[in-house]
Coordinates of C-alpha atoms and ligand atoms in Angstrom, one line a residue:
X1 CA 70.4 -3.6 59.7
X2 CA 71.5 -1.3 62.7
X3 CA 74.8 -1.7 64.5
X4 CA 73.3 -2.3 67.4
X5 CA 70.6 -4.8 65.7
X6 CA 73.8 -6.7 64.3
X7 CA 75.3 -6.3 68.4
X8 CA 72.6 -8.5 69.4
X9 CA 72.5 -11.1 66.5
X10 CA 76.3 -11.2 67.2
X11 CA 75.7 -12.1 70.7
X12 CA 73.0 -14.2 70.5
X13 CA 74.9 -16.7 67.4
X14 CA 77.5 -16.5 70.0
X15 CA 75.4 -18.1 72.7
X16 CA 74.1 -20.8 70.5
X17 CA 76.9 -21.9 69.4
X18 CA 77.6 -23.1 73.2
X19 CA 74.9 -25.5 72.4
X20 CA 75.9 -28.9 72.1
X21 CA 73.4 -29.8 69.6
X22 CA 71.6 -27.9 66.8
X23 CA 69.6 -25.3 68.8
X24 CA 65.9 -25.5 67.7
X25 CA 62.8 -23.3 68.1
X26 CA 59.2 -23.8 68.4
X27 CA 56.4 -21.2 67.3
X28 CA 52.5 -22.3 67.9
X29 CA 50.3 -19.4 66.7
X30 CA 46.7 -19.3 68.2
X31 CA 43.8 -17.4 67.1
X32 CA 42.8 -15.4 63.8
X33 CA 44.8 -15.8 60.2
X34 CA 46.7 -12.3 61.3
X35 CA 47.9 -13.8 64.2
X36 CA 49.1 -17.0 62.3
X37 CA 50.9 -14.5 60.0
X38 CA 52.6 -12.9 62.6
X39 CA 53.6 -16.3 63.7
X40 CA 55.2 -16.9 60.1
X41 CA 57.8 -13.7 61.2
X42 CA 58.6 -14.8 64.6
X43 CA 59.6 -17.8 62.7
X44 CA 61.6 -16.1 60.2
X45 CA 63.3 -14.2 63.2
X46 CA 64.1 -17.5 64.9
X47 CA 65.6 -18.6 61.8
X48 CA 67.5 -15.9 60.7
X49 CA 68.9 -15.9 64.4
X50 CA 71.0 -19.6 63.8
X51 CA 67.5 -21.8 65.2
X52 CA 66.6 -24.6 63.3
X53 CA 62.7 -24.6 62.9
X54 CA 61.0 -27.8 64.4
X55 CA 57.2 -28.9 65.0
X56 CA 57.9 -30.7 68.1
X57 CA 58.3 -28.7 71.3
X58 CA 59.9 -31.5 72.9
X59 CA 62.4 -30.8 70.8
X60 CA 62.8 -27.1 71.2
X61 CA 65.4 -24.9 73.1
X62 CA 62.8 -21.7 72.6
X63 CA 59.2 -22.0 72.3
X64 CA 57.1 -19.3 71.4
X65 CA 52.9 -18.6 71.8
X66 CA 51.6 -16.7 69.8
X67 CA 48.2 -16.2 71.4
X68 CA 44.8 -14.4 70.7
X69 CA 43.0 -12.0 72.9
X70 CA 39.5 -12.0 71.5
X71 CA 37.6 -15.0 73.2
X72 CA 38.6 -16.6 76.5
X73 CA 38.1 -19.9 75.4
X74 CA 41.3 -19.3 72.9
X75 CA 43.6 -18.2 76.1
X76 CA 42.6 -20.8 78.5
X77 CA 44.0 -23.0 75.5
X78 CA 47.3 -21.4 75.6
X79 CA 47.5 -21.6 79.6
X80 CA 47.0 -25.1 79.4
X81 CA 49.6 -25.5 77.1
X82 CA 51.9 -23.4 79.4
X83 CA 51.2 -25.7 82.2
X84 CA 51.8 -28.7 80.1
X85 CA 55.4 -27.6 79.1
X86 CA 56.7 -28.9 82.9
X87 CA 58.4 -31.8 81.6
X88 CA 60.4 -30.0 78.9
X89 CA 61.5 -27.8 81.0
X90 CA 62.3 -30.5 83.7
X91 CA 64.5 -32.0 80.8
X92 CA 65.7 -28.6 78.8
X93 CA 66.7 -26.7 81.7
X94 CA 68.2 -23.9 78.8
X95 CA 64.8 -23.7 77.6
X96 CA 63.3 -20.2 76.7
X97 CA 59.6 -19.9 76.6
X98 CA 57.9 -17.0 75.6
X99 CA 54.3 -15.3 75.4
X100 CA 53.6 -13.0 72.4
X101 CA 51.0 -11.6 70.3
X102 CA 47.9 -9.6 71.4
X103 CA 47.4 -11.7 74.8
X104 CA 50.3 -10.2 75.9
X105 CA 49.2 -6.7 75.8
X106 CA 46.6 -7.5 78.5
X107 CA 47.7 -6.8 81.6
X108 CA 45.5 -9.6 83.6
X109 CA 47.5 -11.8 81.6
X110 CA 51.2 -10.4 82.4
X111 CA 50.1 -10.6 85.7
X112 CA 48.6 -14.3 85.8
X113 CA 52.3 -15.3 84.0
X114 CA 54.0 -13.4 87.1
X115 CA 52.4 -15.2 89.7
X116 CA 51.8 -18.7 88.6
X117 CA 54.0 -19.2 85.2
X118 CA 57.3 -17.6 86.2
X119 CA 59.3 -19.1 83.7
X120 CA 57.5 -17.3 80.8
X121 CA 61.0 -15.0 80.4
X122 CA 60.1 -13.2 77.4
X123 CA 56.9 -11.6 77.0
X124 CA 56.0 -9.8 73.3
X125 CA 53.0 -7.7 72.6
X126 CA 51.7 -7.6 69.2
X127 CA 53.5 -5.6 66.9
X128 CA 56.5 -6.1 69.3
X129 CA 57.9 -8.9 67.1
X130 CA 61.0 -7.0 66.5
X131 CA 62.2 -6.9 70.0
X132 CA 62.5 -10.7 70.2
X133 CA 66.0 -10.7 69.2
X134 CA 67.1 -8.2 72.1
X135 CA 64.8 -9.9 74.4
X136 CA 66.4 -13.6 73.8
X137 CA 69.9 -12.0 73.7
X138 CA 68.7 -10.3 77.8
X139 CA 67.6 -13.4 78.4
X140 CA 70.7 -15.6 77.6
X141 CA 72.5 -13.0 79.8
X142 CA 70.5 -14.1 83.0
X143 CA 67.8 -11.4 83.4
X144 CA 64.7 -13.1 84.7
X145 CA 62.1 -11.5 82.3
X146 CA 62.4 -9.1 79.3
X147 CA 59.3 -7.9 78.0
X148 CA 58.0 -5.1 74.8
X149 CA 54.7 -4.0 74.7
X150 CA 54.7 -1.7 71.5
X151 CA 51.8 -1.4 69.0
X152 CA 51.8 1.9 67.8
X153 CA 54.3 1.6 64.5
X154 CA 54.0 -0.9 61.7
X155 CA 56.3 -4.0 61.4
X156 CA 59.8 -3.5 59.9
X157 CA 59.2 -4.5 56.3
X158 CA 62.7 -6.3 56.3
X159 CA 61.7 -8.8 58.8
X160 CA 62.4 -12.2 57.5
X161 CA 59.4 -14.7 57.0
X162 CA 59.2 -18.6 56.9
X163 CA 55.7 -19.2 55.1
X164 CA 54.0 -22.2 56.1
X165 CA 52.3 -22.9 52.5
X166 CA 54.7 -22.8 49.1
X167 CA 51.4 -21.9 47.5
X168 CA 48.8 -19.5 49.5
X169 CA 50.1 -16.6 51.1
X170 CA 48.7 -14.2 53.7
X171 CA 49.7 -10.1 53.2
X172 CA 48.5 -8.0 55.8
X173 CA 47.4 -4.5 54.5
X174 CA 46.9 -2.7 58.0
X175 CA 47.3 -3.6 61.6
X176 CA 45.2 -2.1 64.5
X177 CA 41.4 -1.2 64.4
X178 CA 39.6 1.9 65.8
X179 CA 36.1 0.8 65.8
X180 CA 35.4 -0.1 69.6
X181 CA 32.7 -3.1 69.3
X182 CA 31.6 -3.1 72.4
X183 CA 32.6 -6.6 72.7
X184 CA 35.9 -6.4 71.3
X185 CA 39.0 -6.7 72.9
X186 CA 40.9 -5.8 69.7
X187 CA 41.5 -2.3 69.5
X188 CA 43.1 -2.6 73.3
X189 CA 45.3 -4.8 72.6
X190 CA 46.2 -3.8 68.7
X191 CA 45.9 -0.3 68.8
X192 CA 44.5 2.0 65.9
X193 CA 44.4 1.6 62.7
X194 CA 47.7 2.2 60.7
X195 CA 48.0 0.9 56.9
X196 CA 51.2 0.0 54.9
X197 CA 52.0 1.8 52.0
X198 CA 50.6 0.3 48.5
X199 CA 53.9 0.5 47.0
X200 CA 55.0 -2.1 49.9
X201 CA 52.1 -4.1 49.7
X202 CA 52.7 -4.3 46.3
X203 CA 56.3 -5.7 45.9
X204 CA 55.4 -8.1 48.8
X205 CA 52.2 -9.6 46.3
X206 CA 54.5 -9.2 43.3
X207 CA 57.2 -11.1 44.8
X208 CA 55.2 -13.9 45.9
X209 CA 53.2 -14.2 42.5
X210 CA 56.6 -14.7 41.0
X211 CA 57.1 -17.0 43.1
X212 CA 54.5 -19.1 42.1
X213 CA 51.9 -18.3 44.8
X214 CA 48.6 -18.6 43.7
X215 CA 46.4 -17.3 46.9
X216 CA 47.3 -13.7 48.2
X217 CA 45.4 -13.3 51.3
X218 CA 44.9 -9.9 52.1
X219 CA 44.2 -9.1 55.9
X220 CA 43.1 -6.4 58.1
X221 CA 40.8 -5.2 60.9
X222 CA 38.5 -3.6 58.8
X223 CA 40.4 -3.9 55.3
X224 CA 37.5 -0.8 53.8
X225 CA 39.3 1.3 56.0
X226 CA 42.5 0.4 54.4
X227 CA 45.0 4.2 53.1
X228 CA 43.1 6.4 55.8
X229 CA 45.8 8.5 57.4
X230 CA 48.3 7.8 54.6
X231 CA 50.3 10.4 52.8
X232 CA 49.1 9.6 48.8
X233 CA 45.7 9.2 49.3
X234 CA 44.3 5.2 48.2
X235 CA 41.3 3.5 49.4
X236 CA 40.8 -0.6 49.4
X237 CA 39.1 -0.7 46.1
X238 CA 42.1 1.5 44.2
X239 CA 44.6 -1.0 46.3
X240 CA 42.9 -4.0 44.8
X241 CA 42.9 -2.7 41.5
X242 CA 46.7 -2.0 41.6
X243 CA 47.1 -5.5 42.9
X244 CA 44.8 -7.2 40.5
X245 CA 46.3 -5.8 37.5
X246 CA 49.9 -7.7 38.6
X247 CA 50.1 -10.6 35.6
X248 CA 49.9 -13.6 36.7
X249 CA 47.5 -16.5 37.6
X250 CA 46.3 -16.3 41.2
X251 CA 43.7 -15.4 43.5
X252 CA 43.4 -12.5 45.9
X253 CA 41.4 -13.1 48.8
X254 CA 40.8 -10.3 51.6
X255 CA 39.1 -10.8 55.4
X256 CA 37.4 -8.3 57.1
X257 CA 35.4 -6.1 55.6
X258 CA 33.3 -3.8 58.3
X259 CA 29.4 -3.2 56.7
X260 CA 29.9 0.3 57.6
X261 CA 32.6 0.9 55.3
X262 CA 31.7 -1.4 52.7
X263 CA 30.3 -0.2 49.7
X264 CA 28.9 -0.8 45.8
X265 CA 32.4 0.7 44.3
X266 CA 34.3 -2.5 46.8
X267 CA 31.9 -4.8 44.4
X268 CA 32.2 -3.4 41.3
X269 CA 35.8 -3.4 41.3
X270 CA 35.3 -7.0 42.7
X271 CA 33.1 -8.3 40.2
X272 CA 35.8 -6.1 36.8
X273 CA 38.4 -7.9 38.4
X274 CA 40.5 -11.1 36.9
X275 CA 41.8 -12.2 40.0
X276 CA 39.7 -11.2 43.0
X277 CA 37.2 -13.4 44.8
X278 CA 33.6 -13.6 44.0
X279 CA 32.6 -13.6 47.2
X280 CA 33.0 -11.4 50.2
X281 CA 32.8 -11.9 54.1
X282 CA 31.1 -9.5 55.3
X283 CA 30.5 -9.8 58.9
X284 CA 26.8 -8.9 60.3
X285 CA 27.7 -10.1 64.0
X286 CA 23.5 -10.0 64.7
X287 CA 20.1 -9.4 63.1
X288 CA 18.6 -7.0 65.6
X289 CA 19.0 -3.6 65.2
X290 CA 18.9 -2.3 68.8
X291 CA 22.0 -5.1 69.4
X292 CA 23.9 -3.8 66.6
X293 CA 23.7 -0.3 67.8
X294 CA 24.6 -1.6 71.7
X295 CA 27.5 -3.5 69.5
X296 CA 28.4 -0.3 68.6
X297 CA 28.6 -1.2 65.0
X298 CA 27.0 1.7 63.3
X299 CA 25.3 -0.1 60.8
X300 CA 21.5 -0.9 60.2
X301 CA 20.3 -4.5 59.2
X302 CA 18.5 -2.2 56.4
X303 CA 22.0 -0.8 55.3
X304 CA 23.5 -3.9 55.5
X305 CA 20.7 -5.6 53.3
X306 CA 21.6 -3.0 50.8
X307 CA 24.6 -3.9 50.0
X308 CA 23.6 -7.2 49.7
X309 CA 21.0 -6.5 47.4
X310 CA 23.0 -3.9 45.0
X311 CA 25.2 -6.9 44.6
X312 CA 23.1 -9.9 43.9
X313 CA 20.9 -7.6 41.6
X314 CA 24.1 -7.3 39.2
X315 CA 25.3 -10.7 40.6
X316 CA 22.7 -13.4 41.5
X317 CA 25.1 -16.3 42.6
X318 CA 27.7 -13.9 44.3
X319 CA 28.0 -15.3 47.8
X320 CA 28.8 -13.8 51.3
X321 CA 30.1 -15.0 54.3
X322 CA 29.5 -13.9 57.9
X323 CA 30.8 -13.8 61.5
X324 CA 27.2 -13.8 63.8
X325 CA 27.9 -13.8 67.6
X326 CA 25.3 -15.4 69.2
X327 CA 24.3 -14.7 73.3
X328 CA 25.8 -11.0 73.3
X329 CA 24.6 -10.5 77.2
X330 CA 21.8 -8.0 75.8
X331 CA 20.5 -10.6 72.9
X332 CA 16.9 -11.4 73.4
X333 CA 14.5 -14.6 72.1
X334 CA 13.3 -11.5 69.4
X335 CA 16.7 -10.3 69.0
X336 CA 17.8 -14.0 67.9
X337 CA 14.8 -14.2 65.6
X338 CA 16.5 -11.2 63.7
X339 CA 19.9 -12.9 63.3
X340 CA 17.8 -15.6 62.0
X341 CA 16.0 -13.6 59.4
X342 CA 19.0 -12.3 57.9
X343 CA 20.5 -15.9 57.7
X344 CA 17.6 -17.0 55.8
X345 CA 17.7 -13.5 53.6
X346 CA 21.2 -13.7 52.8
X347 CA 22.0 -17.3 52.5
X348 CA 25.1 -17.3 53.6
X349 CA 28.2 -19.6 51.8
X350 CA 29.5 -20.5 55.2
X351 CA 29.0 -18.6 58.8
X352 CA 31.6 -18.1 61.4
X353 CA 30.2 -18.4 64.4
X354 CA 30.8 -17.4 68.1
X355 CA 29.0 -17.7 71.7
X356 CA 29.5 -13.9 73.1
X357 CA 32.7 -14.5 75.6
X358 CA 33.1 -11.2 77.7
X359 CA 36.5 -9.4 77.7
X360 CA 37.6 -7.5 80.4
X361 CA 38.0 -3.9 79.7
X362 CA 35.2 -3.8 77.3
X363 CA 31.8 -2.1 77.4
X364 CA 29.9 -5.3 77.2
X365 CA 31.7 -7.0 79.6
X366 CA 30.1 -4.6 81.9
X367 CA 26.3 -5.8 80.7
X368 CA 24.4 -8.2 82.2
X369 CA 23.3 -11.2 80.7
X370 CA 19.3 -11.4 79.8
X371 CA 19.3 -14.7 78.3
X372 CA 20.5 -17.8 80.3
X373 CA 23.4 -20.0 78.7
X374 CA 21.5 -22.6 77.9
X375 CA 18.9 -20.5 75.6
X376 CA 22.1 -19.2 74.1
X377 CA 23.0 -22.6 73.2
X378 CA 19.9 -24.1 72.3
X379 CA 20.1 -20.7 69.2
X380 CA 23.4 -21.4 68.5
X381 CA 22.4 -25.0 67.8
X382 CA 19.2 -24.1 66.2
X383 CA 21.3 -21.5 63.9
X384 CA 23.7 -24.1 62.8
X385 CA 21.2 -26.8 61.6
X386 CA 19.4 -24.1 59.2
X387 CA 22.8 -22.7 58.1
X388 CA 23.7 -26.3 57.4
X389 CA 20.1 -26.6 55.5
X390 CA 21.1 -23.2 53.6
X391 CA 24.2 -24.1 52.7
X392 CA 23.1 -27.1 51.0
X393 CA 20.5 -25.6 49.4
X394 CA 21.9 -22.1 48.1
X395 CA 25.1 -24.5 47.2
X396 CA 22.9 -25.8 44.6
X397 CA 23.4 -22.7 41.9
X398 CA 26.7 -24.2 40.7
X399 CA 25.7 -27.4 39.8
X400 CA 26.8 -28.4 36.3
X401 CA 28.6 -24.9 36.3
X402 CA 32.3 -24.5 35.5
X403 CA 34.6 -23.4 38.3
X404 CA 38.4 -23.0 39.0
X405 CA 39.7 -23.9 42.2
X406 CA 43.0 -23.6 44.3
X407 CA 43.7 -27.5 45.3
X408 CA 44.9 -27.3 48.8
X409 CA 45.6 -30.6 49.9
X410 CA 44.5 -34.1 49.8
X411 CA 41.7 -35.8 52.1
X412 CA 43.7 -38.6 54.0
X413 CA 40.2 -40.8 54.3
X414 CA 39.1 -40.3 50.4
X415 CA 42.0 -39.1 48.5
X416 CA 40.1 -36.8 46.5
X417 CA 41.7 -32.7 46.5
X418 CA 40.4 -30.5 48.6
X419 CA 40.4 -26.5 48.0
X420 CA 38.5 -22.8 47.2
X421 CA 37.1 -21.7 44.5
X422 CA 37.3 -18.0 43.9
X423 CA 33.4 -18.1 45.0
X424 CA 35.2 -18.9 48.2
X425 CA 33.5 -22.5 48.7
X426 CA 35.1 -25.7 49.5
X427 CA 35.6 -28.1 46.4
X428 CA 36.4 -31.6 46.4
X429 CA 37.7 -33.5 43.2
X430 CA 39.7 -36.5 41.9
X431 CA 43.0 -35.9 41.8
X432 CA 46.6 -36.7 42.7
X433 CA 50.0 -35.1 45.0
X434 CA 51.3 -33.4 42.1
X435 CA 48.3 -31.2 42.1
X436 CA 48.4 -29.8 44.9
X437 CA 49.2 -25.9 44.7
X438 CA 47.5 -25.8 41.2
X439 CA 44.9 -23.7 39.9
X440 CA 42.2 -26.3 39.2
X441 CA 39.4 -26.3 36.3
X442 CA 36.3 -28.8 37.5
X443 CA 32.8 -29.0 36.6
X444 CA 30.3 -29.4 39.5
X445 CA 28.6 -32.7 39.5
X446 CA 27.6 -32.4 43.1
X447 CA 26.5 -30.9 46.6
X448 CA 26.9 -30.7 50.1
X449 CA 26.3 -28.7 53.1
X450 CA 29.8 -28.4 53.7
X451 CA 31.3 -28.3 49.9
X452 CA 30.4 -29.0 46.2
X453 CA 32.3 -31.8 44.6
X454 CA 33.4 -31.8 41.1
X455 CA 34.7 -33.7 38.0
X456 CA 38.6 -32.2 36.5
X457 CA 38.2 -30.5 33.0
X458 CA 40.8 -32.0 31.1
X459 CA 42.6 -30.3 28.7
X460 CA 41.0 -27.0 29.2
X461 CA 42.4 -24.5 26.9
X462 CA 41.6 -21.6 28.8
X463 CA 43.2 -23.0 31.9
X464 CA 46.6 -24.7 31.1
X465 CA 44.9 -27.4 32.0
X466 CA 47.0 -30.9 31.2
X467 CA 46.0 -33.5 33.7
Ligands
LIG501 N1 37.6 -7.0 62.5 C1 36.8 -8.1 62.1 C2 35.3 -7.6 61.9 O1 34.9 -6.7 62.6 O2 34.6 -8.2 61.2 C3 36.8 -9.2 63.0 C4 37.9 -9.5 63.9 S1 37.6 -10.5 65.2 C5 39.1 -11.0 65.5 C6 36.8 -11.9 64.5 C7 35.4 -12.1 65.1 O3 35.5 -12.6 66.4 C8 34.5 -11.0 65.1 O4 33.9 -10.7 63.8 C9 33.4 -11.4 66.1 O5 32.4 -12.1 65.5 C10 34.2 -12.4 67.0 N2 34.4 -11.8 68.3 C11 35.1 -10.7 68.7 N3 35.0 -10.5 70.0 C12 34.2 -11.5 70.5 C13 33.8 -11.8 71.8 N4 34.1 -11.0 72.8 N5 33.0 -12.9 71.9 C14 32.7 -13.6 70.9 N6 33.1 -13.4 69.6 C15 33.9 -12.3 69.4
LIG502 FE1 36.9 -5.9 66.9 FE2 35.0 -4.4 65.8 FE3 37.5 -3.9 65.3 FE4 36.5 -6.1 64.2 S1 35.9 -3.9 63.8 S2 38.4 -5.9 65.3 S3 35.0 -6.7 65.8 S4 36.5 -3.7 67.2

């Protein structure tokens, strides 16, 4: 740590221990799982600082948002919240509250807090997480606002982390993206594409393995881009294989893979491996190639179908995910009838899916609509009964098959474990609080359109298996 790093920690233990009661600190992360692992350091900051971590804002003398840019919907949510904090502040009149992540980058929004939320004080961009130290610390010495906007560099990889699971953990690979969707907001407010080094990803997934983790979630933009631009030349599959070959008993899960970059070597090393998922998510976005090149996607349905069909050709029950934006303002009835085609094709494991919301700044946004809202959601609804049909249906290849899967937690209403398989679907079975966190052997007895459900294989000599 730098003198000047250790200045402001000085400083800032100095301040809280003023406080008259254990000072506390609230983080609420918004948005995609990169965001929510951002979230995990600005808690680990917090906490290194003197704060006590707490759930309750009520409670809190700093409370952080750790909003997303990439559909209005998701910052209206934090807004509200914003607005809501008026009687905690009435009561807490030390309290700090703070904006970060990749809303902050947007200037519309710096401006909004300005004018009507003036006692936002500290304002973080993403990859600004390191500042939030010297901005509390400016802060507690009565300036008005402090605020970082920073994306360029990676993350210093000494910043301290709380995790929120003891038992599934998320590693990003790279931060940024350079693609330019047309509808995308991210590569504004994230900047371009910059990967860690495999020999720090590495100790990270080592370290939490021996730690008994037994989900590594590996995230990025566009994770097939992953080593461009660093000095020992890797790609995504060679990183995985490093990774998968770490001993241990885990999964390694990865989110998202851009079609473009995907390719029959990212399977095959998928399908070798002992660890990696057999499924991948592999968003499409839309079924019509004249949207997809509007998207600015650079990918064909035709190419995408490829893929799909080198891999179930050596793999029949591999399974794919998708993220399919529905009502992109140049989407017409035809065009929709082309996202439907390639739902029915693929038969998708589970879709992620989004009403087009225009972000300012973008290409799109500049488009106008040719479909009214309510055709786009009369296809949305008509695209989720038939996903829900598919699911149900395609879900059906594992019945009375074998499966291992990562218990997650219990239902409250039935009691039974809930958790993944490493074909990436939801699994419920029998099973009690001590098995939560455990790699899971069940046979599947049964289906539906939202998970399989499953009877424990006791005593399972392959899997360690004693309950
Ligand atoms: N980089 C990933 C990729 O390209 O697959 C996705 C990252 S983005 C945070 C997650 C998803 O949000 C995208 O795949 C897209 O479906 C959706 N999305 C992004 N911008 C959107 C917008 N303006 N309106 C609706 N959905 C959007
Ligand atoms: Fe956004 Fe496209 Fe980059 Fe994904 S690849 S983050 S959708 S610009």
């Amino acid at each position: 740590m730098s003198e000047n790093s250790m200045q402001i920690r000085e400083g800032i233990r100095a301040v809280l221990e003023t406080f008259p009661h254990t000072p506390r600190a609230h983080v609420q992360s918004f948005g995609c799982q990169l965001n929510f692992c951002d979230g995990e350091k600005y808690k680990g900051i917090l906490q290194d600082l003197g704060y006590e971590l707490t759930d309750q804002p009520e409670e809190a003398d700093v409370i952080l948002f750790n909003a997303c840019a990439v559909r209005a919907h998701a910052e209206s949510r934090v807004i509200g919240r914003l607005g809501a904090l008026k009687p905690i502040r009435e009561r807490n009149p030390r309290l700090v509250v703070g904006l970060c992540g990749c809303m902050a980058e947007e200037d519309e929004v710096r401006a909004l807090l300005k004018k009507s939320y003036p006692f936002v004080k500290i304002v973080l961009g993403a990859g600004a997480m390191e500042r939030l130290p010297e901005s509390l610390l400016a802060v507690y010495s009565g300036e008005k606002h402090s605020e970082a906007l920073q994306f360029a560099g990676l993350p210093d990889e000494t910043l301290p982390t709380v995790r929120t699971s003891g038992f599934q953990a998320s590693v990003p690979v790279m931060y940024g993206c350079n693609n330019f969707c047309t509808y995308c907001i991210v590569p504004y407010v994230r900047g371009r594409e910059r990967s860690r080094t495999p020999e720090a990803i590495e100790r990270e997934v080592r370290g939490l393995i021996g730690q008994g983790y037994r989900e590594i979630l590996l995230l990025g933009q566009n994770v097939n881009s992953y080593g461009r631009g660093l000095s020992e030349p890797i790609d995504f599959p060679a990183l995985l294989r490093r990774l998968d070959a770490i001993p241990g008993d885990y999964f390694i899960r990865f989110m998202s893979s851009h079609p473009k970059d995907a390719t029959p070597e990212l399977i095959d090393t998928m399908l070798q491996s002992e660890h990696i998922e057999y499924h991948l998510h592999l968003p499409v976005q839309c079924g019509s190639n004249r949207v997809l090149s509007e998207m600015n996607r650079r990918y064909t349905v035709e190419k995408y179908l490829e893929l799909i069909d080198y891999t179930r050709s050596i793999a029949p029950d591999f399974g794919f995910s998708s993220d399919l934006i529905v009502g992109f303002p140049t989407e017409t009835a035809e065009d929709f009838e082309g996202t439907m085609r390639i739902v029915e094709y693929v038969k998708y494991d589970n879709l992620y899916t989004f009403i087009y919301s225009p972000r300012s700044g973008t290409k799109a946004a500049q488009m106008p609509f040719v479909s009214s809202q309510e055709e786009i959601s009369a296809r949305m609804r008509r695209l989720l009964a038939r996903q829900r049909e598919i699911s149900e249906e395609f879900n059906g290849r594992f019945l009375g098959k074998r499966v291992r899967f990562l218990a997650e937690k219990r239902d409250p209403e039935t009691g039974l474990l809930l958790g993944k398989t490493r074909e990436g679907l939801v699994l419920e079975a029998p099973g009690d609080d001590a098995d939560i966190g455990r790699l899971l052997y069940v046979t599947v007895t049964g289906v539906k359109n939202w998970a399989l459900t499953g009877t424990r294989i006791r005593g399972d000599a392959a899997g360690n298996e004693s309950s």
